[in-house]
Short mmCIF file of C-alpha atoms and ligand atoms in Angstrom, two decimals:
data_model
loop_
_atom_site.label_atom_id
_atom_site.label_comp_id
_atom_site.label_asym_id
_atom_site.label_seq_id
_atom_site.Cartn_x
_atom_site.Cartn_y
_atom_site.Cartn_z
CA MET Y 1 83.22 211.27 -63.47
CA MET Y 2 81.30 208.10 -62.69
CA PRO Y 3 80.48 205.99 -65.75
CA GLY Y 4 76.78 205.86 -66.19
CA GLY Y 5 76.12 206.34 -62.50
CA LEU Y 6 76.14 202.58 -61.86
CA GLU Y 7 79.31 202.72 -59.80
CA HIS Y 8 77.72 205.43 -57.75
CA GLU Y 9 74.60 203.40 -57.09
CA ARG Y 10 76.65 200.49 -55.95
CA ASN Y 11 78.81 202.47 -53.62
CA TYR Y 12 75.85 204.26 -52.19
CA SER Y 13 73.93 201.04 -51.59
CA MET Y 14 76.80 199.36 -49.87
CA ALA Y 15 78.09 202.26 -47.83
CA SER Y 16 74.76 203.61 -46.62
CA GLY Y 17 72.94 200.43 -45.82
CA LYS Y 18 70.09 201.54 -48.02
CA CYS Y 19 67.12 199.23 -48.66
CA TYR Y 20 67.29 198.22 -52.35
CA LEU Y 21 63.47 198.11 -52.48
CA GLU Y 22 63.06 201.68 -51.32
CA GLY Y 23 60.26 203.25 -53.43
CA TYR Y 24 58.65 199.80 -54.04
CA GLY Y 25 56.15 199.77 -51.15
CA SER Y 26 57.05 201.26 -47.81
CA CYS Y 27 60.20 200.68 -45.86
CA ALA Y 28 60.08 200.16 -42.10
CA GLY Y 29 62.00 198.89 -39.11
CA GLY Y 30 65.45 199.98 -40.14
CA ILE Y 31 68.03 198.15 -42.14
CA SER Y 32 68.49 194.42 -41.38
CA ARG Y 33 71.63 192.48 -42.15
CA GLU Y 34 70.21 190.17 -44.82
CA HIS Y 35 71.71 186.85 -45.87
CA TYR Y 36 71.05 187.33 -49.58
CA ILE Y 37 71.28 183.62 -50.12
CA SER Y 38 68.67 182.64 -47.52
CA ARG Y 39 70.03 181.45 -44.22
CA ASN Y 40 67.88 178.29 -44.24
CA ILE Y 41 69.48 177.34 -47.54
CA LEU Y 42 72.98 178.20 -46.39
CA GLU Y 43 72.70 176.25 -43.19
CA PHE Y 44 71.27 173.16 -44.88
CA GLY Y 45 73.95 172.91 -47.51
CA SER Y 46 76.73 173.46 -45.06
CA THR Y 47 78.44 172.33 -41.96
CA GLY Y 48 76.90 175.28 -40.20
CA LYS Y 49 79.66 177.75 -41.00
CA ALA Y 50 80.13 177.52 -44.74
CA VAL Y 51 78.29 176.45 -47.93
CA LYS Y 52 79.60 175.27 -51.28
CA ILE Y 53 78.96 177.94 -53.89
CA GLY Y 54 80.22 178.38 -57.38
CA GLY Y 55 79.94 181.02 -60.09
CA LEU Y 56 80.48 184.18 -58.06
CA PRO Y 57 82.63 186.67 -59.92
CA TRP Y 58 85.68 186.39 -57.61
CA GLN Y 59 85.77 182.61 -57.92
CA PRO Y 60 87.80 180.59 -60.39
CA PRO Y 61 85.63 179.18 -63.22
CA SER Y 62 83.93 175.84 -62.69
CA THR Y 63 84.98 175.64 -59.10
CA MET Y 64 82.85 175.10 -56.01
CA GLN Y 65 84.21 176.63 -52.86
CA ALA Y 66 83.14 176.66 -49.26
CA ILE Y 67 82.19 180.20 -48.39
CA GLY Y 68 81.62 181.43 -44.84
CA LEU Y 69 78.05 182.34 -44.04
CA SER Y 70 78.93 185.69 -42.57
CA SER Y 71 80.47 186.89 -45.78
CA LEU Y 72 77.14 186.37 -47.51
CA ALA Y 73 75.18 188.88 -45.46
CA ALA Y 74 74.89 192.59 -46.08
CA PRO Y 75 72.71 195.46 -44.97
CA ILE Y 76 70.64 195.73 -48.16
CA LEU Y 77 66.94 195.46 -47.11
CA CYS Y 78 64.85 197.10 -44.44
CA GLN Y 79 63.18 194.81 -41.93
CA HIS Y 80 59.77 195.26 -43.53
CA HIS Y 81 60.87 194.26 -46.98
CA ASN Y 82 63.06 191.53 -45.64
CA LYS Y 83 60.07 190.05 -43.82
CA SER Y 84 57.75 190.40 -46.88
CA LEU Y 85 60.18 188.34 -48.95
CA LYS Y 86 60.46 185.56 -46.37
CA PRO Y 87 57.95 183.19 -48.03
CA MET Y 88 60.40 182.96 -50.92
CA ASP Y 89 63.04 181.57 -48.55
CA THR Y 90 60.47 179.14 -47.17
CA GLN Y 91 59.56 177.69 -50.56
CA ALA Y 92 63.26 177.46 -51.63
CA GLY Y 93 63.96 175.63 -48.38
CA ARG Y 94 61.03 173.25 -49.05
CA LEU Y 95 62.27 172.45 -52.53
CA MET Y 96 65.79 171.93 -51.27
CA ARG Y 97 64.61 169.51 -48.59
CA VAL Y 98 62.47 167.43 -50.98
CA LEU Y 99 65.32 167.18 -53.52
CA ASN Y 100 67.55 166.00 -50.76
CA SER Y 101 65.01 163.41 -49.57
CA ILE Y 102 64.33 162.08 -53.07
CA ASP Y 103 68.07 161.48 -53.22
CA LYS Y 104 68.76 160.10 -49.77
CA VAL Y 105 65.48 158.68 -48.31
CA PRO Y 106 63.11 158.22 -51.24
CA ALA Y 107 60.89 155.81 -49.27
CA LYS Y 108 59.98 158.64 -46.97
CA VAL Y 109 58.92 160.93 -49.83
CA SER Y 110 55.33 161.10 -50.95
CA ALA Y 111 54.53 160.31 -54.59
CA ILE Y 112 53.70 163.99 -55.07
CA THR Y 113 55.19 166.92 -53.17
CA TYR Y 114 53.86 170.43 -53.70
CA VAL Y 115 56.25 173.36 -53.90
CA HIS Y 116 55.00 176.77 -54.98
CA GLY Y 117 56.99 177.33 -58.16
CA PRO Y 118 56.04 180.99 -58.62
CA THR Y 119 57.48 181.78 -55.18
CA PHE Y 120 60.66 179.70 -55.77
CA GLU Y 121 61.05 181.58 -59.08
CA ARG Y 122 60.99 184.87 -57.21
CA TRP Y 123 63.45 183.50 -54.67
CA MET Y 124 66.01 182.98 -57.47
CA LEU Y 125 65.47 186.59 -58.47
CA LYS Y 126 65.83 187.68 -54.86
CA VAL Y 127 69.22 185.98 -54.69
CA PHE Y 128 70.41 187.91 -57.69
CA CYS Y 129 68.98 191.20 -56.42
CA GLY Y 130 71.02 190.60 -53.24
CA LEU Y 131 74.17 189.75 -55.18
CA ALA Y 132 73.65 192.82 -57.40
CA ALA Y 133 72.95 195.10 -54.42
CA CYS Y 134 76.31 194.03 -53.02
CA GLY Y 135 78.05 194.80 -56.30
CA HIS Y 136 78.85 191.23 -57.11
CA PHE Y 137 76.83 191.33 -60.36
CA ASN Y 138 75.58 193.87 -62.82
CA ASN Y 139 77.84 196.66 -61.52
CA GLY Y 140 75.69 196.90 -58.41
CA PHE Y 141 72.64 197.90 -60.47
CA ILE Y 142 69.32 196.22 -59.92
CA PRO Y 143 66.92 196.71 -62.88
CA ARG Y 144 63.60 198.32 -62.09
CA GLU Y 145 61.76 195.31 -63.58
CA TRP Y 146 63.43 192.93 -61.12
CA LYS Y 147 62.27 195.07 -58.19
CA GLU Y 148 58.72 195.23 -59.53
CA ILE Y 149 58.62 191.40 -59.82
CA LEU Y 150 60.02 190.96 -56.32
CA VAL Y 151 57.19 193.02 -54.80
CA GLY Y 152 54.57 191.03 -56.75
CA GLY Y 153 54.65 192.32 -60.30
CA ALA Y 154 54.14 189.99 -63.24
CA TRP Y 155 57.04 188.57 -65.21
CA PRO Y 156 57.34 190.19 -68.68
CA ALA Y 157 56.71 187.84 -71.67
CA PHE Y 158 59.32 185.10 -71.91
CA TRP Y 159 60.94 185.96 -68.57
CA GLY Y 160 61.09 183.50 -65.73
CA ALA Y 161 62.18 179.96 -64.93
CA TYR Y 162 62.94 177.43 -67.55
CA PHE Y 163 63.67 173.79 -66.82
CA PRO Y 164 66.09 172.27 -69.36
CA LEU Y 165 65.01 169.19 -71.24
CA GLY Y 166 67.16 166.86 -73.31
CA PHE Y 167 70.39 168.73 -72.99
CA GLY Y 168 72.48 166.05 -71.43
CA PRO Y 169 73.14 164.95 -67.86
CA VAL Y 170 72.23 166.99 -64.88
CA THR Y 171 75.78 167.75 -63.82
CA VAL Y 172 75.56 169.50 -60.54
CA SER Y 173 76.90 169.29 -57.07
CA ASP Y 174 75.16 169.28 -53.72
CA GLY Y 175 75.51 173.01 -53.34
CA LEU Y 176 74.44 176.13 -55.16
CA SER Y 177 76.12 177.59 -58.19
CA PHE Y 178 75.39 180.08 -60.86
CA GLU Y 179 76.47 180.93 -64.34
CA THR Y 180 75.43 184.26 -65.83
CA LYS Y 181 74.76 185.07 -69.44
CA VAL Y 182 75.56 188.69 -70.05
CA HIS Y 183 74.61 190.83 -73.09
CA PRO Y 184 77.86 191.43 -74.95
CA GLU Y 185 77.28 195.16 -75.42
CA THR Y 186 75.11 196.34 -72.58
CA ARG Y 187 76.61 193.95 -69.99
CA GLU Y 188 73.09 193.41 -68.62
CA ILE Y 189 72.39 189.92 -67.19
CA LYS Y 190 70.03 188.23 -69.63
CA ALA Y 191 69.89 184.84 -67.99
CA VAL Y 192 71.24 182.93 -65.05
CA LYS Y 193 71.93 179.22 -65.08
CA PHE Y 194 71.05 178.26 -61.59
CA TYR Y 195 72.17 174.93 -60.10
CA PHE Y 196 70.15 174.28 -56.96
CA PHE Y 197 70.93 171.12 -55.05
CA GLY Y 198 70.74 168.86 -58.09
CA LEU Y 199 68.22 170.87 -60.06
CA HIS Y 200 69.23 173.01 -63.04
CA VAL Y 201 66.90 175.94 -63.65
CA ASN Y 202 67.47 178.82 -66.10
CA LEU Y 203 66.20 182.16 -64.98
CA CYS Y 204 65.73 184.27 -68.08
CA PHE Y 205 65.28 188.01 -68.39
CA GLY Y 206 64.05 188.07 -71.91
CA ILE Y 207 65.07 185.50 -74.54
CA PRO Y 208 67.63 186.12 -77.26
CA GLY Y 209 65.51 186.56 -80.36
CA GLY Y 210 62.37 186.24 -78.17
CA ASP Y 211 60.97 183.47 -80.35
CA TYR Y 212 59.75 180.00 -79.66
CA SER Y 213 63.03 178.31 -80.79
CA GLY Y 214 64.84 180.57 -78.38
CA GLN Y 215 62.49 179.45 -75.66
CA MET Y 216 63.05 175.79 -76.39
CA ARG Y 217 66.83 176.27 -76.11
CA TRP Y 218 66.38 177.16 -72.51
CA GLY Y 219 63.92 174.44 -71.67
CA ILE Y 220 60.27 174.30 -70.53
CA ARG Y 221 59.01 177.55 -69.04
CA GLN Y 222 57.25 177.20 -65.75
CA PRO Y 223 56.42 173.45 -66.01
CA ARG Y 224 53.59 172.12 -63.98
CA ARG Y 225 55.57 169.16 -62.67
CA ILE Y 226 59.04 167.74 -62.39
CA ASN Y 227 59.34 163.92 -62.15
CA PHE Y 228 62.29 161.96 -60.79
CA LEU Y 229 61.94 158.49 -62.30
CA ASN Y 230 63.85 155.61 -60.69
CA GLU Y 231 61.99 152.50 -61.91
CA PRO Y 232 59.60 151.48 -60.63
CA GLN Y 233 59.36 154.54 -58.37
CA CYS Y 234 58.57 157.98 -59.51
CA LYS Y 235 58.61 161.03 -57.24
CA THR Y 236 56.87 164.12 -58.51
CA ILE Y 237 57.26 167.73 -57.46
CA ASP Y 238 54.17 169.64 -58.42
CA LEU Y 239 55.19 173.30 -58.97
CA MET Y 240 51.61 174.59 -58.92
CA TRP Y 241 52.05 176.98 -61.90
CA ALA Y 242 48.44 177.66 -62.81
CA GLY Y 243 49.18 179.71 -65.92
CA GLY Y 244 52.35 177.99 -66.95
CA SER Y 245 52.97 175.61 -69.79
CA GLY Y 246 51.25 172.70 -68.03
CA GLU Y 247 54.11 170.56 -69.29
CA GLU Y 248 56.16 168.14 -67.25
CA VAL Y 249 59.92 167.64 -67.12
CA THR Y 250 61.12 164.12 -66.28
CA TYR Y 251 64.55 163.15 -65.06
CA VAL Y 252 65.41 159.46 -65.40
CA ARG Y 253 67.86 157.90 -62.95
CA THR Y 254 70.56 156.06 -64.99
CA GLY Y 255 72.90 154.50 -62.46
CA SER Y 256 73.90 154.08 -58.87
CA THR Y 257 76.25 156.24 -56.99
CA ASN Y 258 78.68 155.37 -54.26
CA SER Y 259 79.07 158.88 -53.09
CA GLY Y 260 77.21 162.14 -53.54
CA PRO Y 261 73.62 162.66 -54.41
CA ASP Y 262 71.82 160.11 -56.64
CA TYR Y 263 70.19 162.87 -58.63
CA LEU Y 264 73.60 163.49 -60.20
CA LYS Y 265 72.72 160.38 -62.19
CA TYR Y 266 69.40 161.60 -63.45
CA PHE Y 267 69.19 162.56 -67.11
CA PRO Y 268 66.47 164.73 -68.59
CA TYR Y 269 64.12 162.51 -70.50
CA ASP Y 270 63.66 163.60 -74.07
CA ASP Y 271 60.28 162.46 -75.36
CA SER Y 272 61.16 163.24 -78.98
CA ALA Y 273 64.20 160.91 -79.17
ZN1 LIG M 301 62.60 198.62 -47.55
#
């Protein structure tokens, strides 16, 4: 007998090429072979054939590995749903390019760049829906709430993107990596630490305790702006969150690098210190 039916759902999803958003709006156009980490992201962070990724369940801990693009595609969305989620890929690509430019060619970056944070936030969720649909996370199970958010539903209270503040250096590589926080009993994913080309964002599905102190542990929820300060220059990414905290997160560059991205040397700036 299948435990809790989750194993069944995973096998069904993978074997049948079923759209994981079936029942959430209409499916059309047949199943497409989706890169669940958007192809524009994969191709940018790669030599064209592979991308550096860490945190997937089959990988050794704290290791970044080059993973072939073809192994990150699976028939998990119909063409209609795939197309309707494309703006998420576009905004993630935009954010990735501006982070890269702030690092490598800051003189060519405007003082303020606009990236639609709410769409990028859903892109992170989309990546995890894809990973879950392929059985890499959550036993192949995608929570109903995740699907509702993907097709335009509101985030429940406390859920969403948190930008860490004052928790030490931004220690990331020039690729993508993830770290999941799983509920010890239910095994549900409660949060994902997302490292995105130099930016650390926590995507939270509820907060342990649900209180303000818990919120602060994860960082600033849906900040209006993130600033990269490299005296005397400051480059700002305006994330356009109308109903967010209105707060800003500032990273201060603290040294030079001889290899790798400069933003590795940015530290979150803690106003209270
Ligand atoms: Zn569909």
